[in-house]
Amino acid sequence: MRIDPFLNLTDSSSPRYKAMAAMAQVEPADAASWRVFLRNIFDRAAAQGALGIKQLQAYRRNLDYQPRADRDVRWSGQLTPAEMTVFQDWVMHECCRLADERGWPHQIHVGTNNLPQSAPLPLGPLAQRYRNMKIVMLHCWPYLREAGWLAKFHSNMYIDTCWQPVLNPAFFREALAMWWNYVPLHKIACGHDSTTVEMACGSAMFTREILAESLSERKLNMGNSEKSLRQAACAVLHNNSVALYRIGEHVSIS
């Protein structure tokens, strides 16, 4: 479930506000009503099969979401940039709290645009505060080192390489070289994040070709067995996502 729309929902006269208020059966106007509004939306999403949340705020602002007191938030009207930041911070923490209650993963766009505001290091405190919510850092380039460090040292932070092969296959090759033997294997997933059939096909092809090259280097340089390499490939291409999103079936490699 995308949570981006909530972070800009301050105009009570807008069609989006009216539609979402009708869906949640409450008009969010203060801290108490906003909490009811968000919980109702989350409950509705869960009833329809939602398994997590996603946000793309890194296209527009930094990822440093500070905890905010209810009294410090202005809820509607023409907010100043500073007031909008406070409002967005508050809403983000409420969404994370609800995801944390449900054990939902939280996909967060990192890098590729709005540099350096889309750097992921500020997400560390968010992960520490909501430990039952798995943060999945999407894309990560050019912040490969930062994303790798977060995934290694925060138990509930993960990496998805999606979009890297589309941006440049060399970025995906660089990421694997950096993360093998550093980031725990179960923390890495390889999606594609494509918008057309052709893009999906090309991304899948690049991903498998580069993954095969990288694993062959591991066999050459470290003596990994064929079985362990197949298990690693299956993990990043399938099993890690099955465990992360609790959907599908785990595949065993004999």
Short mmCIF file of C-alpha atoms in Angstrom, two decimals:
data_model
loop_
_atom_site.label_atom_id
_atom_site.label_comp_id
_atom_site.label_asym_id
_atom_site.label_seq_id
_atom_site.Cartn_x
_atom_site.Cartn_y
_atom_site.Cartn_z
CA MET A 1 0.00 0.00 0.00
CA ARG A 2 1.43 3.35 -1.05
CA ILE A 3 1.50 5.81 1.85
CA ASP A 4 2.79 8.82 -0.13
CA PRO A 5 -0.70 10.36 -0.54
CA PHE A 6 -1.13 10.62 3.23
CA LEU A 7 2.00 12.76 3.57
CA ASN A 8 0.49 15.59 1.55
CA LEU A 9 -3.15 15.33 2.61
CA THR A 10 -3.62 18.81 4.10
CA ASP A 11 -6.24 20.31 1.76
CA SER A 12 -9.66 19.28 3.03
CA SER A 13 -11.30 20.65 -0.13
CA SER A 14 -9.35 18.41 -2.52
CA PRO A 15 -11.08 15.47 -4.25
CA ARG A 16 -8.42 13.10 -2.90
CA TYR A 17 -9.02 14.21 0.69
CA LYS A 18 -12.80 13.80 0.30
CA ALA A 19 -12.47 10.37 -1.33
CA MET A 20 -10.07 9.04 1.28
CA ALA A 21 -12.09 10.50 4.16
CA ALA A 22 -15.18 8.76 2.78
CA MET A 23 -13.27 5.51 2.44
CA ALA A 24 -12.00 5.70 6.03
CA GLN A 25 -15.33 7.07 7.31
CA VAL A 26 -13.56 9.84 9.20
CA GLU A 27 -12.23 13.27 8.25
CA PRO A 28 -8.66 13.68 9.58
CA ALA A 29 -8.41 17.10 11.20
CA ASP A 30 -6.27 16.62 14.33
CA ALA A 31 -4.03 14.01 15.94
CA ALA A 32 -6.87 11.84 17.26
CA SER A 33 -8.86 11.78 14.02
CA TRP A 34 -5.72 11.23 11.95
CA ARG A 35 -4.90 8.14 14.01
CA VAL A 36 -8.38 6.75 13.45
CA PHE A 37 -8.23 7.66 9.76
CA LEU A 38 -4.92 5.87 9.20
CA ARG A 39 -5.93 2.80 11.20
CA ASN A 40 -9.14 2.48 9.20
CA ILE A 41 -7.24 2.75 5.92
CA PHE A 42 -4.68 0.15 7.07
CA ASP A 43 -7.46 -2.20 8.19
CA ARG A 44 -9.22 -1.82 4.85
CA ALA A 45 -5.98 -2.49 2.96
CA ALA A 46 -5.24 -5.57 5.06
CA ALA A 47 -8.74 -6.91 4.43
CA GLN A 48 -8.09 -6.60 0.70
CA GLY A 49 -4.80 -8.49 0.90
CA ALA A 50 -2.16 -5.81 1.45
CA LEU A 51 1.06 -7.18 2.95
CA GLY A 52 3.16 -4.05 3.42
CA ILE A 53 3.61 -0.35 2.73
CA LYS A 54 5.71 1.64 0.26
CA GLN A 55 6.76 5.25 -0.07
CA LEU A 56 8.60 7.32 -2.66
CA GLN A 57 9.14 10.49 -0.63
CA ALA A 58 12.86 10.42 -1.47
CA TYR A 59 11.93 11.90 -4.85
CA ARG A 60 10.89 15.09 -3.05
CA ARG A 61 12.54 15.33 0.38
CA ASN A 62 15.11 13.73 2.66
CA LEU A 63 14.53 10.50 4.59
CA ASP A 64 15.18 11.98 8.02
CA TYR A 65 11.79 11.47 9.66
CA GLN A 66 11.92 13.00 13.12
CA PRO A 67 9.44 12.04 15.87
CA ARG A 68 6.98 14.92 16.34
CA ALA A 69 4.64 15.78 19.21
CA ASP A 70 0.96 16.19 18.38
CA ARG A 71 1.00 19.80 19.56
CA ASP A 72 3.70 20.74 17.05
CA VAL A 73 1.72 19.72 13.97
CA ARG A 74 -0.40 21.99 11.81
CA TRP A 75 -3.00 19.76 10.20
CA SER A 76 -4.49 21.70 7.29
CA GLY A 77 -4.34 24.80 5.16
CA GLN A 78 -1.43 26.36 3.30
CA LEU A 79 1.49 24.96 5.27
CA THR A 80 4.95 26.49 5.08
CA PRO A 81 7.78 24.16 4.00
CA ALA A 82 8.84 23.78 7.64
CA GLU A 83 5.27 23.02 8.74
CA MET A 84 4.88 20.49 5.92
CA THR A 85 8.05 18.71 7.06
CA VAL A 86 6.67 18.42 10.60
CA PHE A 87 3.33 17.16 9.28
CA GLN A 88 5.00 14.57 7.03
CA ASP A 89 7.26 13.39 9.84
CA TRP A 90 4.26 12.84 12.11
CA VAL A 91 2.29 10.95 9.47
CA MET A 92 5.28 8.81 8.55
CA HIS A 93 5.81 7.72 12.15
CA GLU A 94 2.12 6.87 12.51
CA CYS A 95 2.25 4.77 9.34
CA CYS A 96 5.38 3.03 10.60
CA ARG A 97 3.75 2.36 13.96
CA LEU A 98 0.79 0.70 12.24
CA ALA A 99 3.09 -1.33 9.98
CA ASP A 100 5.12 -2.33 13.02
CA GLU A 101 1.97 -3.60 14.77
CA ARG A 102 1.17 -5.79 11.77
CA GLY A 103 4.72 -6.93 11.08
CA TRP A 104 4.47 -5.40 7.59
CA PRO A 105 7.59 -4.65 5.55
CA HIS A 106 8.12 -1.06 4.40
CA GLN A 107 9.61 -0.44 0.95
CA ILE A 108 11.48 2.86 0.71
CA HIS A 109 12.89 4.41 -2.45
CA VAL A 110 16.61 5.18 -1.97
CA GLY A 111 18.92 7.03 -4.35
CA THR A 112 18.77 7.47 -8.17
CA ASN A 113 17.02 10.87 -7.87
CA ASN A 114 16.97 13.93 -5.60
CA LEU A 115 20.61 13.45 -4.58
CA PRO A 116 21.84 13.78 -1.88
CA GLN A 117 18.43 14.04 -0.17
CA SER A 118 17.63 10.40 -0.95
CA ALA A 119 20.60 9.02 1.03
CA PRO A 120 19.51 6.15 3.32
CA LEU A 121 21.56 6.65 6.50
CA PRO A 122 18.77 8.63 8.25
CA LEU A 123 16.61 5.49 8.05
CA GLY A 124 18.68 3.83 10.77
CA PRO A 125 16.81 5.50 13.66
CA LEU A 126 13.48 4.62 12.03
CA ALA A 127 14.51 0.96 11.92
CA GLN A 128 15.59 1.05 15.56
CA ARG A 129 12.31 2.62 16.65
CA TYR A 130 10.06 0.14 14.76
CA ARG A 131 11.88 -3.16 15.07
CA ASN A 132 8.98 -5.33 13.92
CA MET A 133 8.81 -3.43 10.61
CA LYS A 134 11.30 -4.64 8.00
CA ILE A 135 12.64 -1.72 5.94
CA VAL A 136 13.40 -2.69 2.34
CA MET A 137 15.71 -0.18 0.65
CA LEU A 138 14.90 -0.09 -3.07
CA HIS A 139 17.46 0.67 -5.79
CA CYS A 140 20.19 2.06 -3.48
CA TRP A 141 22.52 3.36 -6.22
CA PRO A 142 24.70 5.41 -5.77
CA TYR A 143 24.46 4.76 -2.01
CA LEU A 144 25.62 1.15 -2.22
CA ARG A 145 28.03 1.41 0.72
CA GLU A 146 25.51 3.14 2.96
CA ALA A 147 22.73 0.69 2.13
CA GLY A 148 25.05 -2.27 2.66
CA TRP A 149 26.15 -0.97 6.05
CA LEU A 150 22.55 -0.45 7.18
CA ALA A 151 21.51 -3.93 6.06
CA LYS A 152 24.47 -5.49 7.85
CA PHE A 153 24.10 -3.71 11.17
CA HIS A 154 20.31 -3.37 11.49
CA SER A 155 18.47 -6.65 11.84
CA ASN A 156 15.30 -5.30 10.20
CA MET A 157 16.84 -3.55 7.18
CA TYR A 158 17.05 -5.19 3.76
CA ILE A 159 18.13 -4.41 0.18
CA ASP A 160 16.35 -4.86 -3.14
CA THR A 161 18.51 -4.25 -6.23
CA CYS A 162 15.50 -3.49 -8.44
CA TRP A 163 16.02 -0.81 -11.10
CA GLN A 164 19.82 -1.13 -10.95
CA PRO A 165 20.03 -3.28 -14.13
CA VAL A 166 17.70 -0.78 -15.86
CA LEU A 167 19.79 2.23 -14.87
CA ASN A 168 23.00 0.48 -15.89
CA PRO A 169 23.89 -3.21 -15.63
CA ALA A 170 27.28 -2.09 -14.30
CA PHE A 171 25.56 -0.72 -11.20
CA PHE A 172 24.13 -4.15 -10.39
CA ARG A 173 27.53 -5.76 -10.96
CA GLU A 174 29.14 -3.20 -8.62
CA ALA A 175 26.49 -3.81 -5.94
CA LEU A 176 26.97 -7.57 -5.92
CA ALA A 177 30.75 -7.25 -5.76
CA MET A 178 30.40 -4.91 -2.78
CA TRP A 179 27.73 -6.82 -0.86
CA TRP A 180 28.86 -10.46 -1.23
CA ASN A 181 30.65 -11.58 1.93
CA TYR A 182 29.58 -8.39 3.74
CA VAL A 183 25.79 -8.14 3.75
CA PRO A 184 24.08 -11.29 5.13
CA LEU A 185 22.77 -13.25 2.16
CA HIS A 186 19.19 -13.34 3.41
CA LYS A 187 19.12 -9.52 3.36
CA ILE A 188 19.46 -9.20 -0.45
CA ALA A 189 16.63 -9.48 -3.00
CA CYS A 190 16.82 -8.97 -6.77
CA GLY A 191 13.64 -7.51 -8.21
CA HIS A 192 13.30 -5.58 -11.47
CA ASP A 193 10.77 -2.73 -10.89
CA SER A 194 9.85 -2.59 -14.58
CA THR A 195 6.98 -0.74 -16.24
CA THR A 196 6.80 -2.65 -19.54
CA VAL A 197 7.09 -6.27 -20.62
CA GLU A 198 10.22 -5.44 -22.59
CA MET A 199 11.83 -3.74 -19.62
CA ALA A 200 10.96 -6.67 -17.35
CA CYS A 201 12.43 -9.15 -19.81
CA GLY A 202 15.64 -7.17 -20.25
CA SER A 203 16.05 -6.55 -16.54
CA ALA A 204 15.50 -10.24 -15.73
CA MET A 205 18.06 -11.21 -18.37
CA PHE A 206 20.70 -8.77 -17.11
CA THR A 207 20.04 -9.80 -13.51
CA ARG A 208 20.52 -13.50 -14.19
CA GLU A 209 23.55 -13.03 -16.44
CA ILE A 210 25.37 -10.77 -13.98
CA LEU A 211 24.37 -12.92 -11.02
CA ALA A 212 25.79 -15.98 -12.78
CA GLU A 213 29.05 -14.12 -13.48
CA SER A 214 29.32 -12.97 -9.88
CA LEU A 215 28.66 -16.42 -8.45
CA SER A 216 31.19 -17.97 -10.85
CA GLU A 217 33.80 -15.57 -9.48
CA ARG A 218 32.96 -16.72 -5.97
CA LYS A 219 33.53 -20.31 -7.02
CA LEU A 220 36.84 -19.41 -8.63
CA ASN A 221 38.14 -17.20 -5.84
CA MET A 222 36.65 -18.85 -2.76
CA GLY A 223 35.95 -22.42 -3.79
CA ASN A 224 32.19 -22.35 -3.17
CA SER A 225 30.41 -25.57 -4.09
CA GLU A 226 27.94 -25.70 -6.97
CA LYS A 227 25.13 -26.43 -4.51
CA SER A 228 25.94 -23.41 -2.34
CA LEU A 229 26.02 -21.17 -5.42
CA ARG A 230 22.63 -22.45 -6.61
CA GLN A 231 21.25 -21.89 -3.12
CA ALA A 232 22.58 -18.33 -3.13
CA ALA A 233 21.01 -17.61 -6.51
CA CYS A 234 17.68 -19.07 -5.42
CA ALA A 235 17.80 -17.02 -2.22
CA VAL A 236 18.28 -13.61 -3.82
CA LEU A 237 15.96 -14.32 -6.76
CA HIS A 238 13.12 -15.95 -4.81
CA ASN A 239 13.39 -17.31 -1.28
CA ASN A 240 14.44 -14.09 0.44
CA SER A 241 11.37 -12.30 -0.94
CA VAL A 242 9.13 -15.21 0.07
CA ALA A 243 10.35 -14.86 3.64
CA LEU A 244 10.24 -11.06 3.60
CA TYR A 245 6.71 -10.64 2.26
CA ARG A 246 5.29 -13.95 3.55
CA ILE A 247 3.82 -14.89 0.21
CA GLY A 248 4.59 -17.81 -2.10
CA GLU A 249 6.55 -20.95 -1.31
CA HIS A 250 10.17 -21.53 -0.40
CA VAL A 251 12.15 -23.44 -3.04
CA SER A 252 14.67 -26.06 -1.91
CA ILE A 253 17.87 -26.71 -3.84
CA SER A 254 19.17 -30.27 -3.61
#
